[in-house]
PDB file of C-alpha atoms in Angstrom:
ATOM      1  CA  MET A   1       2.638   3.510 -47.655  1.00 71.00           C
ATOM      2  CA  SER A   2       6.006   4.985 -47.101  1.00 87.00           C
ATOM      3  CA  LYS A   3       8.297   2.993 -44.804  1.00 90.00           C
ATOM      4  CA  ASN A   4       8.590   5.693 -42.132  1.00 93.00           C
ATOM      5  CA  ILE A   5       4.594   6.130 -41.990  1.00 94.00           C
ATOM      6  CA  ARG A   6       4.343   2.297 -41.693  1.00 95.00           C
ATOM      7  CA  LYS A   7       6.854   2.474 -38.752  1.00 97.00           C
ATOM      8  CA  LEU A   8       4.904   5.169 -37.101  1.00 97.00           C
ATOM      9  CA  VAL A   9       1.649   3.047 -37.339  1.00 97.00           C
ATOM     10  CA  TYR A  10       3.141   0.075 -35.798  1.00 98.00           C
ATOM     11  CA  CYS A  11       4.711   2.185 -33.109  1.00 98.00           C
ATOM     12  CA  ALA A  12       1.384   3.767 -32.483  1.00 98.00           C
ATOM     13  CA  VAL A  13      -0.478   0.464 -32.245  1.00 98.00           C
ATOM     14  CA  CYS A  14       2.263  -0.875 -29.746  1.00 98.00           C
ATOM     15  CA  ILE A  15       1.819   2.262 -27.635  1.00 98.00           C
ATOM     16  CA  ALA A  16      -1.934   1.787 -27.700  1.00 98.00           C
ATOM     17  CA  LEU A  17      -1.608  -1.796 -26.612  1.00 98.00           C
ATOM     18  CA  SER A  18       0.572  -0.689 -23.808  1.00 98.00           C
ATOM     19  CA  VAL A  19      -1.843   1.723 -22.563  1.00 97.00           C
ATOM     20  CA  VAL A  20      -4.599  -0.877 -22.802  1.00 97.00           C
ATOM     21  CA  THR A  21      -2.670  -3.669 -20.996  1.00 96.00           C
ATOM     22  CA  GLY A  22      -1.261  -1.133 -18.675  1.00 94.00           C
ATOM     23  CA  SER A  23      -4.716  -0.315 -17.330  1.00 94.00           C
ATOM     24  CA  LEU A  24      -5.294  -3.994 -16.598  1.00 94.00           C
ATOM     25  CA  THR A  25      -3.553  -4.292 -13.412  1.00 93.00           C
ATOM     26  CA  LEU A  26      -2.840  -7.680 -11.786  1.00 92.00           C
ATOM     27  CA  PHE A  27      -1.453  -6.225  -8.603  1.00 92.00           C
ATOM     28  CA  GLU A  28      -0.850  -2.556  -7.634  1.00 92.00           C
ATOM     29  CA  LEU A  29       1.471  -1.436  -5.010  1.00 92.00           C
ATOM     30  CA  PRO A  30       0.445   1.361  -2.500  1.00 89.00           C
ATOM     31  CA  ASN A  31       2.835   4.017  -3.432  1.00 86.00           C
ATOM     32  CA  GLY A  32       2.698   3.588  -7.145  1.00 87.00           C
ATOM     33  CA  GLY A  33       3.861   0.802  -9.675  1.00 90.00           C
ATOM     34  CA  ALA A  34       1.837  -2.137 -10.685  1.00 93.00           C
ATOM     35  CA  ILE A  35       2.174  -5.444 -12.520  1.00 93.00           C
ATOM     36  CA  THR A  36       0.322  -5.428 -15.589  1.00 94.00           C
ATOM     37  CA  PRO A  37       0.006  -7.909 -18.282  1.00 91.00           C
ATOM     38  CA  PHE A  38       2.582  -7.260 -21.093  1.00 95.00           C
ATOM     39  CA  SER A  39       2.415  -3.428 -21.044  1.00 96.00           C
ATOM     40  CA  MET A  40       6.325  -3.243 -21.052  1.00 97.00           C
ATOM     41  CA  LEU A  41       6.498  -5.836 -23.763  1.00 98.00           C
ATOM     42  CA  PHE A  42       4.320  -3.947 -26.048  1.00 98.00           C
ATOM     43  CA  ALA A  43       6.240  -0.574 -25.261  1.00 98.00           C
ATOM     44  CA  SER A  44       9.396  -2.428 -26.001  1.00 98.00           C
ATOM     45  CA  LEU A  45       8.473  -4.117 -29.380  1.00 98.00           C
ATOM     46  CA  PRO A  46       9.076  -0.990 -31.530  1.00 98.00           C
ATOM     47  CA  GLY A  47      12.732  -1.197 -30.625  1.00 98.00           C
ATOM     48  CA  PHE A  48      12.806  -4.795 -31.512  1.00 97.00           C
ATOM     49  CA  PHE A  49      11.074  -4.230 -34.825  1.00 97.00           C
ATOM     50  CA  PHE A  50      12.812  -1.030 -35.960  1.00 97.00           C
ATOM     51  CA  GLY A  51      15.987  -0.284 -33.702  1.00 97.00           C
ATOM     52  CA  PRO A  52      16.766   1.961 -31.028  1.00 98.00           C
ATOM     53  CA  TYR A  53      15.569   5.361 -32.490  1.00 97.00           C
ATOM     54  CA  TRP A  54      11.985   4.121 -33.074  1.00 98.00           C
ATOM     55  CA  GLY A  55      11.928   2.137 -29.651  1.00 98.00           C
ATOM     56  CA  ILE A  56      13.082   5.128 -27.468  1.00 98.00           C
ATOM     57  CA  PHE A  57      10.741   7.453 -29.330  1.00 98.00           C
ATOM     58  CA  SER A  58       7.932   5.115 -28.668  1.00 98.00           C
ATOM     59  CA  GLY A  59       8.747   4.611 -24.984  1.00 98.00           C
ATOM     60  CA  ILE A  60       8.958   8.269 -24.431  1.00 98.00           C
ATOM     61  CA  ALA A  61       5.671   8.683 -26.231  1.00 98.00           C
ATOM     62  CA  TYR A  62       4.190   5.921 -23.794  1.00 98.00           C
ATOM     63  CA  GLY A  63       5.647   7.602 -20.874  1.00 98.00           C
ATOM     64  CA  ILE A  64       4.234  10.949 -21.615  1.00 98.00           C
ATOM     65  CA  LEU A  65       0.848   9.357 -22.417  1.00 98.00           C
ATOM     66  CA  SER A  66       0.868   7.420 -19.002  1.00 96.00           C
ATOM     67  CA  PHE A  67       1.608  10.707 -17.293  1.00 97.00           C
ATOM     68  CA  VAL A  68      -1.272  12.406 -19.058  1.00 97.00           C
ATOM     69  CA  LEU A  69      -3.727   9.454 -18.328  1.00 96.00           C
ATOM     70  CA  LYS A  70      -2.626   9.026 -14.586  1.00 93.00           C
ATOM     71  CA  PRO A  71      -0.314  11.911 -13.557  1.00 94.00           C
ATOM     72  CA  TYR A  72       1.844  12.014 -10.428  1.00 93.00           C
ATOM     73  CA  PHE A  73       3.766  15.186 -10.204  1.00 93.00           C
ATOM     74  CA  LEU A  74       6.367  16.202  -7.435  1.00 94.00           C
ATOM     75  CA  SER A  75       8.655  18.174  -9.860  1.00 95.00           C
ATOM     76  CA  VAL A  76       9.621  18.395 -13.427  1.00 96.00           C
ATOM     77  CA  ILE A  77      12.763  16.482 -12.802  1.00 96.00           C
ATOM     78  CA  GLN A  78      10.714  13.577 -11.177  1.00 96.00           C
ATOM     79  CA  VAL A  79       8.388  13.484 -14.188  1.00 97.00           C
ATOM     80  CA  ILE A  80      11.316  13.435 -16.443  1.00 98.00           C
ATOM     81  CA  CYS A  81      12.908  10.742 -14.525  1.00 97.00           C
ATOM     82  CA  ASP A  82       9.700   8.423 -13.816  1.00 97.00           C
ATOM     83  CA  TYR A  83       7.939   8.821 -17.220  1.00 97.00           C
ATOM     84  CA  VAL A  84      10.336  10.112 -20.009  1.00 98.00           C
ATOM     85  CA  LEU A  85      13.537   8.238 -19.032  1.00 98.00           C
ATOM     86  CA  ALA A  86      12.051   5.268 -17.320  1.00 98.00           C
ATOM     87  CA  PHE A  87       9.717   4.405 -20.238  1.00 98.00           C
ATOM     88  CA  GLY A  88      12.288   5.695 -22.851  1.00 98.00           C
ATOM     89  CA  ALA A  89      14.317   3.022 -21.553  1.00 98.00           C
ATOM     90  CA  LEU A  90      11.951   0.342 -22.837  1.00 98.00           C
ATOM     91  CA  GLY A  91      13.385   1.238 -26.124  1.00 98.00           C
ATOM     92  CA  LEU A  92      16.748  -0.250 -25.343  1.00 98.00           C
ATOM     93  CA  THR A  93      15.271  -3.330 -27.119  1.00 97.00           C
ATOM     94  CA  GLY A  94      16.500  -1.526 -30.197  1.00 97.00           C
ATOM     95  CA  PHE A  95      20.083  -2.077 -29.553  1.00 98.00           C
ATOM     96  CA  PHE A  96      19.568  -5.857 -29.756  1.00 97.00           C
ATOM     97  CA  TYR A  97      17.202  -5.986 -32.856  1.00 94.00           C
ATOM     98  CA  LYS A  98      19.626  -7.479 -35.205  1.00 93.00           C
ATOM     99  CA  LYS A  99      20.985 -10.052 -32.752  1.00 93.00           C
ATOM    100  CA  ASN A 100      20.058 -13.746 -32.254  1.00 90.00           C
ATOM    101  CA  HIS A 101      17.589 -13.787 -29.201  1.00 92.00           C
ATOM    102  CA  GLY A 102      17.439 -10.053 -29.567  1.00 94.00           C
ATOM    103  CA  LEU A 103      13.833 -10.006 -28.223  1.00 95.00           C
ATOM    104  CA  PHE A 104      15.053 -11.820 -24.988  1.00 96.00           C
ATOM    105  CA  MET A 105      18.210  -9.684 -24.532  1.00 97.00           C
ATOM    106  CA  GLY A 106      16.652  -6.464 -25.516  1.00 98.00           C
ATOM    107  CA  TYR A 107      13.557  -6.971 -23.245  1.00 98.00           C
ATOM    108  CA  THR A 108      15.777  -7.824 -20.242  1.00 98.00           C
ATOM    109  CA  ALA A 109      17.956  -4.687 -20.996  1.00 98.00           C
ATOM    110  CA  ALA A 110      14.762  -2.588 -21.295  1.00 98.00           C
ATOM    111  CA  CYS A 111      13.334  -3.936 -17.909  1.00 98.00           C
ATOM    112  CA  ILE A 112      16.860  -3.255 -16.237  1.00 99.00           C
ATOM    113  CA  GLY A 113      16.943   0.322 -17.725  1.00 98.00           C
ATOM    114  CA  ARG A 114      13.387   1.154 -16.533  1.00 98.00           C
ATOM    115  CA  PHE A 115      14.381  -0.259 -13.169  1.00 99.00           C
ATOM    116  CA  VAL A 116      17.531   1.986 -12.893  1.00 99.00           C
ATOM    117  CA  PHE A 117      15.563   5.132 -13.645  1.00 98.00           C
ATOM    118  CA  ALA A 118      12.780   3.934 -11.149  1.00 97.00           C
ATOM    119  CA  VAL A 119      15.339   3.471  -8.452  1.00 98.00           C
ATOM    120  CA  ILE A 120      16.956   6.838  -9.091  1.00 98.00           C
ATOM    121  CA  SER A 121      13.597   8.580  -8.843  1.00 97.00           C
ATOM    122  CA  GLY A 122      12.752   6.473  -5.718  1.00 96.00           C
ATOM    123  CA  VAL A 123      15.960   7.639  -3.883  1.00 97.00           C
ATOM    124  CA  ALA A 124      15.822  11.175  -5.119  1.00 96.00           C
ATOM    125  CA  PHE A 125      12.088  11.757  -4.687  1.00 95.00           C
ATOM    126  CA  PHE A 126      10.679   9.014  -2.567  1.00 94.00           C
ATOM    127  CA  ALA A 127      13.068   8.391   0.070  1.00 94.00           C
ATOM    128  CA  ASP A 128      10.730   9.393   2.890  1.00 94.00           C
ATOM    129  CA  TYR A 129       8.583   6.318   2.174  1.00 94.00           C
ATOM    130  CA  ALA A 130      11.600   4.002   3.371  1.00 95.00           C
ATOM    131  CA  PRO A 131      10.969   2.600   6.738  1.00 95.00           C
ATOM    132  CA  ALA A 132      13.047   4.228   9.528  1.00 95.00           C
ATOM    133  CA  GLY A 133      16.739   3.197   9.499  1.00 95.00           C
ATOM    134  CA  MET A 134      16.472   1.632   6.117  1.00 97.00           C
ATOM    135  CA  ASN A 135      18.769   2.764   3.325  1.00 97.00           C
ATOM    136  CA  PRO A 136      16.649   4.554   0.707  1.00 97.00           C
ATOM    137  CA  LEU A 137      18.585   2.878  -2.027  1.00 98.00           C
ATOM    138  CA  VAL A 138      17.867  -0.686  -0.808  1.00 98.00           C
ATOM    139  CA  TYR A 139      14.202   0.283  -0.325  1.00 98.00           C
ATOM    140  CA  SER A 140      13.819   1.714  -3.732  1.00 98.00           C
ATOM    141  CA  MET A 141      15.543  -1.347  -5.279  1.00 98.00           C
ATOM    142  CA  GLY A 142      13.295  -3.728  -3.480  1.00 97.00           C
ATOM    143  CA  TYR A 143       9.918  -1.638  -4.018  1.00 97.00           C
ATOM    144  CA  ASN A 144      10.714  -0.984  -7.815  1.00 97.00           C
ATOM    145  CA  GLY A 145      12.244  -4.441  -8.372  1.00 98.00           C
ATOM    146  CA  SER A 146       9.171  -6.066  -7.085  1.00 97.00           C
ATOM    147  CA  TYR A 147       6.784  -4.974  -9.789  1.00 97.00           C
ATOM    148  CA  ILE A 148       9.140  -4.309 -12.574  1.00 98.00           C
ATOM    149  CA  PHE A 149      10.866  -7.679 -12.587  1.00 98.00           C
ATOM    150  CA  SER A 150       7.842  -9.681 -11.514  1.00 97.00           C
ATOM    151  CA  GLU A 151       6.068  -8.369 -14.779  1.00 97.00           C
ATOM    152  CA  ALA A 152       9.226  -9.010 -16.663  1.00 98.00           C
ATOM    153  CA  ILE A 153       9.523 -12.588 -15.603  1.00 97.00           C
ATOM    154  CA  ILE A 154       5.794 -13.316 -16.295  1.00 96.00           C
ATOM    155  CA  THR A 155       6.172 -11.878 -19.640  1.00 97.00           C
ATOM    156  CA  LEU A 156       9.408 -13.830 -20.489  1.00 97.00           C
ATOM    157  CA  LEU A 157       7.870 -16.964 -19.406  1.00 96.00           C
ATOM    158  CA  VAL A 158       4.751 -16.403 -21.502  1.00 96.00           C
ATOM    159  CA  VAL A 159       6.673 -15.361 -24.521  1.00 95.00           C
ATOM    160  CA  TRP A 160       9.298 -18.153 -24.547  1.00 92.00           C
ATOM    161  CA  ARG A 161       7.002 -20.951 -23.261  1.00 95.00           C
ATOM    162  CA  VAL A 162       3.857 -20.232 -25.258  1.00 96.00           C
ATOM    163  CA  LYS A 163       5.421 -20.673 -28.771  1.00 95.00           C
ATOM    164  CA  PRO A 164       2.382 -19.226 -30.578  1.00 97.00           C
ATOM    165  CA  VAL A 165       3.033 -15.976 -28.818  1.00 96.00           C
ATOM    166  CA  TYR A 166       6.674 -15.897 -29.752  1.00 95.00           C
ATOM    167  CA  HIS A 167       5.921 -16.712 -33.416  1.00 95.00           C
ATOM    168  CA  ALA A 168       3.250 -14.118 -33.541  1.00 96.00           C
ATOM    169  CA  ILE A 169       5.840 -11.493 -32.415  1.00 96.00           C
ATOM    170  CA  GLN A 170       8.280 -12.650 -35.029  1.00 95.00           C
ATOM    171  CA  HIS A 171       5.749 -12.686 -37.789  1.00 96.00           C
ATOM    172  CA  ILE A 172       4.475  -9.098 -36.928  1.00 96.00           C
ATOM    173  CA  ARG A 173       8.067  -8.222 -37.046  1.00 96.00           C
ATOM    174  CA  MET A 174       8.458  -9.518 -40.446  1.00 95.00           C
ATOM    175  CA  LEU A 175       5.442  -7.838 -41.674  1.00 95.00           C
ATOM    176  CA  ALA A 176       6.245  -4.514 -40.048  1.00 95.00           C
ATOM    177  CA  ASN A 177       9.592  -4.682 -42.041  1.00 93.00           C
ATOM    178  CA  GLU A 178       8.369  -5.734 -45.426  1.00 87.00           C
ATOM    179  CA  ASP A 179       8.829  -3.192 -48.246  1.00 74.00           C
ATOM    180  CA  ALA A 180       5.344  -3.789 -49.642  1.00 53.00           C
ATOM    181  CA  VAL A 181       2.583  -5.937 -48.095  1.00 52.00           C
ATOM    182  CA  PRO A 182       1.126  -8.041 -50.940  1.00 55.00           C
ATOM    183  CA  ALA A 183      -2.726  -7.460 -51.787  1.00 49.00           C
ATOM    184  CA  ALA A 184      -5.216 -10.238 -51.014  1.00 48.00           C
ATOM    185  CA  THR A 185      -5.421 -12.676 -53.835  1.00 43.00           C
ATOM    186  CA  ALA A 186      -8.892 -14.022 -53.359  1.00 37.00           C
ATOM    187  CA  LYS A 187     -10.775 -14.626 -56.466  1.00 40.00           C
ATOM    188  CA  ILE A 188     -13.901 -12.730 -57.135  1.00 40.00           C
TER     189      ILE A 188
END
């Protein structure tokens, strides 16, 4: 299997895992946004495995798929901001994939990136939801931060406190980047 096909397969699996875990909501806010178990982590793993190009590409693909499965359309710009840019930002992990603690730093940057685009969208398109007299920027930061950073903190705690999870991610990363996966050596 060529290296690019292997990367594409790993990215597709990560996107599929993001979709599945994204449908398992732990808590959903009334005007959109939810805390899901690890959907942002799975969407950010291609960047950690292969770098920013593959990470951003996978994040955008996940965002488009999220829009197809559960669309919320106000305008083309809103869809681009909420789905393409916000989920594409999950690929920011790719800028940290060669660094020590790259998953921790990259995932944190990815969540902050998603938060920034969610806040921009909130101010630009959902300012009417802010309570009377409240600054729409403050409202958008609080609203979007409540679910994005809650999921991020839960995920970071699990990944770094449950060592088998961390080691599994590292092992999958190693397998994803091997030149050739050895065949099974079982005796017949």
